[in-house]
Amino acid sequence: MLDWMNRYRRNRMVDHYITQLGPALRKRYGLREQYTVPQIQKTLVAIHLNTHYLAYAVALYRHEASRNTVNLRLSQTFLDSLRAEMAKRYFHGRDSYRAHDVLGLVKTSRWRGGRSADGVRSWVAGAAD
C-alpha cells in the first residue's frame, strides 16, 4: 500500500514537472536542449514546486551528467536509468529525448484561431445567413 502511494505521489510530481516546470524554464531561459541543475533548482523554488523528486526533474531536462549532477549524487548511470523510466512512460521508450521534447508534451488548451475542429463555427456562420 505504501509503495503504491509513493509511486502515485512521484508520478503526480513528475506530471507537475512537465506541465509547470517546463514552461517556466522556457520562459526564464529560452528553449534549450538541456538546462543546468541550478536553473532547474532555482525555477522549482520560484514556482513553488516540491523538490523532493529533484532527480526526476533533472532527468527530464538534462541528459548529460555534470559537476552539479554529481554533487547531487546523480551519476550518468543513475541519470540514464531515470531517463529510461521517463522514456517508457512519456516517449514510447525513446530515451534520447531532450528538454524541447519534454516541452512538446505540454499542450495549450486555448483555441488560437484557425479552423474549428468540431464544425461549430461553420454551423453558427451558416445559421446567421
Short mmCIF file of C-alpha atoms in Angstrom, two decimals:
data_model
loop_
_atom_site.label_atom_id
_atom_site.label_comp_id
_atom_site.label_asym_id
_atom_site.label_seq_id
_atom_site.Cartn_x
_atom_site.Cartn_y
_atom_site.Cartn_z
CA MET A 1 0.00 0.00 0.00
CA LEU A 2 2.78 2.42 0.91
CA ASP A 3 4.64 1.61 -2.31
CA TRP A 4 1.54 2.40 -4.36
CA MET A 5 1.12 5.75 -2.57
CA ASN A 6 4.77 6.69 -3.13
CA ARG A 7 4.51 5.87 -6.84
CA TYR A 8 1.31 7.91 -7.08
CA ARG A 9 2.93 10.95 -5.44
CA ARG A 10 6.05 10.63 -7.58
CA ASN A 11 4.03 10.35 -10.80
CA ARG A 12 1.92 13.38 -9.89
CA MET A 13 5.05 15.41 -9.13
CA VAL A 14 6.66 14.35 -12.42
CA ASP A 15 3.49 15.45 -14.21
CA HIS A 16 3.83 18.84 -12.48
CA TYR A 17 7.48 18.97 -13.51
CA ILE A 18 6.35 18.56 -17.11
CA THR A 19 3.32 20.86 -17.11
CA GLN A 20 4.59 23.62 -14.81
CA LEU A 21 8.38 23.44 -14.59
CA GLY A 22 8.94 23.04 -18.34
CA PRO A 23 7.07 26.18 -19.39
CA ALA A 24 8.68 28.13 -16.53
CA LEU A 25 12.17 27.03 -17.65
CA ARG A 26 11.38 28.03 -21.21
CA LYS A 27 10.07 31.41 -20.11
CA ARG A 28 13.09 32.12 -17.90
CA TYR A 29 15.92 30.66 -20.03
CA GLY A 30 14.55 30.12 -23.53
CA LEU A 31 14.18 26.89 -25.46
CA ARG A 32 17.22 24.62 -24.95
CA GLU A 33 18.24 21.02 -25.47
CA GLN A 34 19.00 20.78 -21.77
CA TYR A 35 19.02 23.04 -18.73
CA THR A 36 21.59 23.27 -15.95
CA VAL A 37 20.92 21.90 -12.48
CA PRO A 38 20.99 25.40 -10.90
CA GLN A 39 18.46 26.62 -13.49
CA ILE A 40 16.17 23.69 -12.65
CA GLN A 41 16.57 24.19 -8.89
CA LYS A 42 16.00 27.97 -9.00
CA THR A 43 12.93 27.58 -11.18
CA LEU A 44 11.45 24.89 -8.91
CA VAL A 45 11.82 27.22 -5.94
CA ALA A 46 10.50 30.23 -7.87
CA ILE A 47 7.29 28.46 -8.91
CA HIS A 48 6.89 26.78 -5.50
CA LEU A 49 7.14 23.16 -6.61
CA ASN A 50 8.33 20.42 -4.28
CA THR A 51 12.00 19.50 -4.74
CA HIS A 52 11.62 16.05 -3.15
CA TYR A 53 11.85 14.40 -6.58
CA LEU A 54 14.53 16.73 -7.93
CA ALA A 55 16.34 13.81 -9.56
CA TYR A 56 13.35 13.27 -11.85
CA ALA A 57 13.24 16.94 -12.79
CA VAL A 58 16.93 16.77 -13.68
CA ALA A 59 16.36 13.57 -15.67
CA LEU A 60 13.60 15.26 -17.65
CA TYR A 61 15.51 18.41 -18.55
CA ARG A 62 19.14 17.28 -18.57
CA HIS A 63 20.67 14.37 -20.50
CA GLU A 64 24.33 14.69 -19.52
CA ALA A 65 25.89 14.41 -16.09
CA SER A 66 27.84 17.43 -14.91
CA ARG A 67 29.67 18.56 -11.80
CA ASN A 68 26.32 19.75 -10.43
CA THR A 69 24.61 16.40 -11.03
CA VAL A 70 27.50 14.58 -9.40
CA ASN A 71 27.20 16.92 -6.39
CA LEU A 72 23.58 15.75 -6.12
CA ARG A 73 24.80 12.14 -6.36
CA LEU A 74 23.31 11.71 -9.81
CA SER A 75 25.87 9.80 -11.82
CA GLN A 76 25.42 9.36 -15.56
CA THR A 77 24.35 5.75 -14.96
CA PHE A 78 21.65 6.79 -12.48
CA LEU A 79 20.55 9.66 -14.72
CA ASP A 80 20.27 7.23 -17.64
CA SER A 81 18.13 4.84 -15.58
CA LEU A 82 15.76 7.66 -14.58
CA ARG A 83 15.62 8.84 -18.19
CA ALA A 84 14.77 5.30 -19.32
CA GLU A 85 11.93 5.24 -16.79
CA MET A 86 10.63 8.60 -18.07
CA ALA A 87 11.08 7.49 -21.69
CA LYS A 88 8.95 4.41 -21.10
CA ARG A 89 6.14 6.49 -19.64
CA TYR A 90 6.19 9.55 -21.92
CA PHE A 91 8.22 8.84 -25.08
CA HIS A 92 7.36 5.26 -26.09
CA GLY A 93 10.74 4.06 -24.79
CA ARG A 94 12.83 6.57 -26.77
CA ASP A 95 15.38 7.61 -24.14
CA SER A 96 17.24 10.02 -26.41
CA TYR A 97 14.67 12.75 -25.70
CA ARG A 98 15.81 16.30 -24.97
CA ALA A 99 14.28 19.16 -22.95
CA HIS A 100 12.50 20.55 -26.01
CA ASP A 101 10.82 17.14 -26.45
CA VAL A 102 9.53 17.33 -22.88
CA LEU A 103 8.24 20.83 -23.57
CA GLY A 104 6.41 19.41 -26.58
CA LEU A 105 4.30 17.29 -24.20
CA VAL A 106 2.67 20.44 -22.83
CA LYS A 107 -0.28 21.39 -24.99
CA THR A 108 -2.12 24.63 -24.58
CA SER A 109 -5.86 24.24 -24.12
CA ARG A 110 -6.76 27.62 -25.58
CA TRP A 111 -8.09 27.90 -29.09
CA ARG A 112 -5.83 30.24 -31.05
CA GLY A 113 -7.92 30.81 -34.11
CA GLY A 114 -7.96 28.88 -37.31
CA ARG A 115 -10.41 26.28 -38.49
CA SER A 116 -12.66 24.80 -35.82
CA ALA A 117 -12.16 21.08 -35.41
CA ASP A 118 -15.77 20.35 -34.44
CA GLY A 119 -17.54 22.40 -37.11
CA VAL A 120 -19.41 24.56 -34.58
CA ARG A 121 -18.05 27.75 -36.05
CA SER A 122 -19.21 26.85 -39.56
CA TRP A 123 -22.63 25.85 -38.20
CA VAL A 124 -23.00 29.21 -36.40
CA ALA A 125 -21.90 31.07 -39.55
CA GLY A 126 -24.43 29.11 -41.63
CA ALA A 127 -27.23 29.87 -39.19
CA ALA A 128 -26.55 33.61 -39.45
CA ASP A 129 -27.16 33.61 -43.22
#
